[in-house]
Coordinates of C-alpha atoms and ligand atoms in Angstrom, one line a residue:
X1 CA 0.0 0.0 0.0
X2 CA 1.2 3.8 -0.6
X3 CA 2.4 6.0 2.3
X4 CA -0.2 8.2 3.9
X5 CA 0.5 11.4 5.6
X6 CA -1.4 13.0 8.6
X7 CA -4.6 14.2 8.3
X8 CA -3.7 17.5 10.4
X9 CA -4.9 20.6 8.8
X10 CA -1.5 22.8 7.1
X11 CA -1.5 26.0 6.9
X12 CA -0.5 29.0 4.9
X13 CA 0.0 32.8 6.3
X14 CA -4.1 33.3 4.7
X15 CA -5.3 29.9 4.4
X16 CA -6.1 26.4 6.1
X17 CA -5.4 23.1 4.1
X18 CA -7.4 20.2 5.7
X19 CA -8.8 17.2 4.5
X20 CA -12.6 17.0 3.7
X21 CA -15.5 16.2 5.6
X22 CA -19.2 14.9 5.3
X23 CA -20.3 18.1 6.6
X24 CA -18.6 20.3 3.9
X25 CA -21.1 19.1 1.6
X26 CA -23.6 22.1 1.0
X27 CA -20.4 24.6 1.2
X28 CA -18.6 22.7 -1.7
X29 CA -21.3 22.7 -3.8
X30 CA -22.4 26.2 -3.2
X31 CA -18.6 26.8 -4.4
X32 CA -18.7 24.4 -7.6
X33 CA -22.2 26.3 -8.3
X34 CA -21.3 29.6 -9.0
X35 CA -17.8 28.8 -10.7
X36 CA -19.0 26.2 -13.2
X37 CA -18.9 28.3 -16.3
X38 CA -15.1 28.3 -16.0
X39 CA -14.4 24.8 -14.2
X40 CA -16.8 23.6 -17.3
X41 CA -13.7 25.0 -19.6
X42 CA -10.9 22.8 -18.1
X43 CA -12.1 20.0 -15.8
X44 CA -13.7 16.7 -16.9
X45 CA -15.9 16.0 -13.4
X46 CA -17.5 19.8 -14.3
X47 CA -20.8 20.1 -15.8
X48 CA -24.2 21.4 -15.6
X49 CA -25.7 19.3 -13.9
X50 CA -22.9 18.3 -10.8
X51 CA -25.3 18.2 -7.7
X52 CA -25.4 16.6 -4.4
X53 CA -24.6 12.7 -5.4
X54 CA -21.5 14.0 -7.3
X55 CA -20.6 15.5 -4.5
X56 CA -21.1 13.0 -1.6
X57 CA -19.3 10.5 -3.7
X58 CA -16.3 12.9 -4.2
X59 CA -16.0 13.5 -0.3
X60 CA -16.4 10.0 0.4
X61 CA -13.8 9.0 -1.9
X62 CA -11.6 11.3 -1.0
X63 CA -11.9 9.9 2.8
X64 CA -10.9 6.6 1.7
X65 CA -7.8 7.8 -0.6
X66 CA -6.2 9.8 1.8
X67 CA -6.8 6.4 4.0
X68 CA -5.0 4.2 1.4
X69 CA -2.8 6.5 0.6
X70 CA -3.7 6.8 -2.8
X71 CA -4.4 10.8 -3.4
X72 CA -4.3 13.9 -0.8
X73 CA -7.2 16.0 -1.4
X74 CA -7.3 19.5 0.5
X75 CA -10.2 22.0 1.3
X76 CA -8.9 25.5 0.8
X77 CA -10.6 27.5 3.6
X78 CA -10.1 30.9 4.6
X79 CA -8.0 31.3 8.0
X80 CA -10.5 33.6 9.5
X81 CA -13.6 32.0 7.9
X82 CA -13.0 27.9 7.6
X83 CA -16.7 27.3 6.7
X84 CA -16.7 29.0 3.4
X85 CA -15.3 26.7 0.6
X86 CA -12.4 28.5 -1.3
X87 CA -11.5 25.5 -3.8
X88 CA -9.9 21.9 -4.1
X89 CA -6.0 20.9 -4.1
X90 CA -4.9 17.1 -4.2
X91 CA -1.1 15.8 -4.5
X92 CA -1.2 12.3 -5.6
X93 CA 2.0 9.9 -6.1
X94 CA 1.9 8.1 -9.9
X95 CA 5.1 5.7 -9.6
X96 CA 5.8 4.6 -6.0
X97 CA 9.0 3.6 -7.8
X98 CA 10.5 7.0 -9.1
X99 CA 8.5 9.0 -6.6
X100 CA 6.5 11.2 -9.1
X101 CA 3.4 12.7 -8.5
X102 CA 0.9 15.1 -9.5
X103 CA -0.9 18.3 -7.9
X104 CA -4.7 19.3 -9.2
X105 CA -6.6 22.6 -7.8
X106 CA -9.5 24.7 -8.6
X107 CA -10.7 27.9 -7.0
X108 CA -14.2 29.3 -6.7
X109 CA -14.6 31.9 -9.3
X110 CA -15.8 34.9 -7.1
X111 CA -12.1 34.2 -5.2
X112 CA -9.7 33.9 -7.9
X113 CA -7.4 36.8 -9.0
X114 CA -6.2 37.0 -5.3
X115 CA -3.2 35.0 -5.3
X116 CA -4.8 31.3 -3.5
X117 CA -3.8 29.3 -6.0
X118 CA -0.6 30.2 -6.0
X119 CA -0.3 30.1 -2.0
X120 CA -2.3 26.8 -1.6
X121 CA -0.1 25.1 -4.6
X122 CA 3.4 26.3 -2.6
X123 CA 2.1 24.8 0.2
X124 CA 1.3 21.8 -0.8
X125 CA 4.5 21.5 -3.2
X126 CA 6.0 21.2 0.6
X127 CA 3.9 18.7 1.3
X128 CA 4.9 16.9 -2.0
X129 CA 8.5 17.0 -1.4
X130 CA 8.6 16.9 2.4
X131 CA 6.1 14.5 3.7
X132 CA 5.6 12.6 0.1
X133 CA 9.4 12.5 -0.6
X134 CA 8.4 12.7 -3.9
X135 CA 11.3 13.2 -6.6
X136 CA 9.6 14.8 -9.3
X137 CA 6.1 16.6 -9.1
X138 CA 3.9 17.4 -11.8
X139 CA 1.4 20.1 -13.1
X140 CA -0.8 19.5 -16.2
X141 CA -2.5 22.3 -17.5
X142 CA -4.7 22.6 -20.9
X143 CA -3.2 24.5 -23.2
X144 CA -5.2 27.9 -23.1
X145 CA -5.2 28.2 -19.1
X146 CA -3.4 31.0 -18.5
X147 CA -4.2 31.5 -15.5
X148 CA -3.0 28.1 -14.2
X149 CA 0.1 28.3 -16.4
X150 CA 0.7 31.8 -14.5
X151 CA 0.6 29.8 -11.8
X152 CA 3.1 27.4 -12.4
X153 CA 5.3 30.3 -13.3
X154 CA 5.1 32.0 -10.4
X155 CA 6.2 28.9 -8.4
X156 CA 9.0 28.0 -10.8
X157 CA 7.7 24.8 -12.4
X158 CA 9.5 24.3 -15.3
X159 CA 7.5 24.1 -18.7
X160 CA 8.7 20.4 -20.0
X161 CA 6.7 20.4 -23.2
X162 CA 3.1 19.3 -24.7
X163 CA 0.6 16.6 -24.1
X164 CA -1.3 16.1 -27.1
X165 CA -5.0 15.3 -27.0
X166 CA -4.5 14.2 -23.2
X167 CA -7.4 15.2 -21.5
X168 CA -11.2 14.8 -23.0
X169 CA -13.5 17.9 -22.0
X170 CA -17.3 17.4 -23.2
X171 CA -16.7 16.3 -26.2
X172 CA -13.4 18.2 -27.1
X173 CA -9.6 17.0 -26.6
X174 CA -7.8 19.3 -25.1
X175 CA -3.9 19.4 -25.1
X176 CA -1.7 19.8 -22.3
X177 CA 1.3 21.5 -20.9
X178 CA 3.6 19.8 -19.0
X179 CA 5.3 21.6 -15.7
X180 CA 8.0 19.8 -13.3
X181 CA 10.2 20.4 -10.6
X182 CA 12.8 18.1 -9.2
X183 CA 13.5 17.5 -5.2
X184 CA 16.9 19.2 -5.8
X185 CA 15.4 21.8 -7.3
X186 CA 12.7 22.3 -4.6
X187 CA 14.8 23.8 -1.9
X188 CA 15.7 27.4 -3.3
X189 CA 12.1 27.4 -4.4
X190 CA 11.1 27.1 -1.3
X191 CA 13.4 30.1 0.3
X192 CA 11.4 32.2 -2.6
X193 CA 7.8 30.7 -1.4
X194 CA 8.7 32.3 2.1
X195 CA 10.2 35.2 0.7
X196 CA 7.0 36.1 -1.2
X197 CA 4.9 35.0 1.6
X198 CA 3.2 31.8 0.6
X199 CA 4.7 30.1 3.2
X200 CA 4.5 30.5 6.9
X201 CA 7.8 30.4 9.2
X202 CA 10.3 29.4 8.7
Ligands
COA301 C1 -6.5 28.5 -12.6 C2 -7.0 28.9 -11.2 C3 -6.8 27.7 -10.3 C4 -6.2 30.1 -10.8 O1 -6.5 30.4 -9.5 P1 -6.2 31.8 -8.8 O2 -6.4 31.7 -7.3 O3 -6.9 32.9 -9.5 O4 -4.6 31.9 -9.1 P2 -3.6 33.1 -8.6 O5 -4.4 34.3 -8.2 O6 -2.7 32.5 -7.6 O7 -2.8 33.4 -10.0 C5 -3.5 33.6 -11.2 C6 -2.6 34.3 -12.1 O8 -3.1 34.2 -13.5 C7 -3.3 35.5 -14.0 N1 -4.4 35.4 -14.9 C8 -5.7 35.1 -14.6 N2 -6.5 35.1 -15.7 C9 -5.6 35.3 -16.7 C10 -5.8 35.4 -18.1 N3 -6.9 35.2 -18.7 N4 -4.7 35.6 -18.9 C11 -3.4 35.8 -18.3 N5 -3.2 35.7 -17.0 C12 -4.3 35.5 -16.2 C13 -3.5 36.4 -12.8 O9 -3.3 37.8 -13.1 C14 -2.5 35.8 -11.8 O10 -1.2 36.2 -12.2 P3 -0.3 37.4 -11.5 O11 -0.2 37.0 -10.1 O12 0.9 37.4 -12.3 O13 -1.2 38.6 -11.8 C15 -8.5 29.2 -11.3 O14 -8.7 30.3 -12.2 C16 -9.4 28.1 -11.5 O15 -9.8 27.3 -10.6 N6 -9.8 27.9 -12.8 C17 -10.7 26.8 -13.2 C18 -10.2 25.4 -12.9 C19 -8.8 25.2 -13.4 O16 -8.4 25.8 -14.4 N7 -8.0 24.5 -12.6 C20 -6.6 24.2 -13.0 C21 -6.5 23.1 -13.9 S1 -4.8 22.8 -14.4

């Protein structure tokens, strides 16, 4: 079985990390509800019609995956508010062997623009590399999604090259960018994830 990590909430100098809940049911979906027009454009699970079922299923599952081990999903809450729902980040190994894995996020559309991407992604880079021990981490990004390639940028992912027709989103393929860093390249990242305040400490 894959490693697991704690399920202790990490934090950020604006934001809690913690794994989901039951409860957090009516909060993600009021999130997913009002930013579907643009999680539509880039995510597979996004549709119209993504309601309660979806959603219990996704929370249960991701109870049981951060369990076995499998994937690390994260709600993105607000320090001074940690009811309201900012968006989703996950850090999942895909070769136990080479230690690679992968990091996924979304943000509610009424929240984006503010720098939590950025800041949640940092933070769980650190868990990628610290507590994963990964080697390599991931981003895959359509082509077209600037504002998740900005992303990437800002954290100094390097752009490795194209995916083609990776990813199908309803009804269209949609290429990808690949972005990497490497564990030896991870700690002067870090120093700059502190120095511009994405990360807490040291
Ligand atoms: C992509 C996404 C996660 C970004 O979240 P966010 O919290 O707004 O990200 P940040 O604020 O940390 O950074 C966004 C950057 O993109 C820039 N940006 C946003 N829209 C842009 C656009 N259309 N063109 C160019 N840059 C854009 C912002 O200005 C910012 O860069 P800056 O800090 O240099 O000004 C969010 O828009 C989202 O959830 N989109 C839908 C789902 C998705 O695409 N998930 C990622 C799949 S790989």
């Amino acid at each position: 079985m894959a490693r697991t990590i704690s399920s202790r909430s990490r934090f950020t100098p604006r934001l809690e990390l913690r794994p989901f809940r039951r409860r957090d049911l009516l909060s993600v979906l009021a999130a997913i509800d009002g930013s579907l027009p643009e999680l539509e454009q880039w995510l597979p699970w996004a549709h119209p019609a993504y309601g309660r079922a979806e959603a219990m299923r996704f929370l249960r599952e991701s109870g049981n995956a951060w369990t076995e081990g499998r994937a690390f999903d994260f709600a993105i809450r607000p320090r001074p508010d940690p009811g309201y729902h900012l968006g989703n980040i996950s850090v999942w190994q895909t070769s136990q062997r080479e230690r690679s894995g992968e990091i996924g996020y979304w943000i509610r559309s009424d929240a984006t623009g503010t720098g939590i991407a950025t800041e949640a992604t940092a933070r769980v880079t650190d868990v990628a590399f610290s507590e994963l021990s990964l080697h390599r981490v991931t981003l895959r990004i359509a082509v077209g999604n600037r504002a998740s390639e900005r992303v990437a940028e800002k954290l100094g992912f390097t752009h490795e090259g194209l995916l083609r027709e990776e990813v199908l989103v309803r009804g269209t393929w949609l290429d990808h960018t690949l972005w990497a860093m490497l564990e030896d390249e991870y700690p002067r990242r870090r120093d700059s994830y502190f120095e511009a305040g994405w990360l807490e400490g040291p």
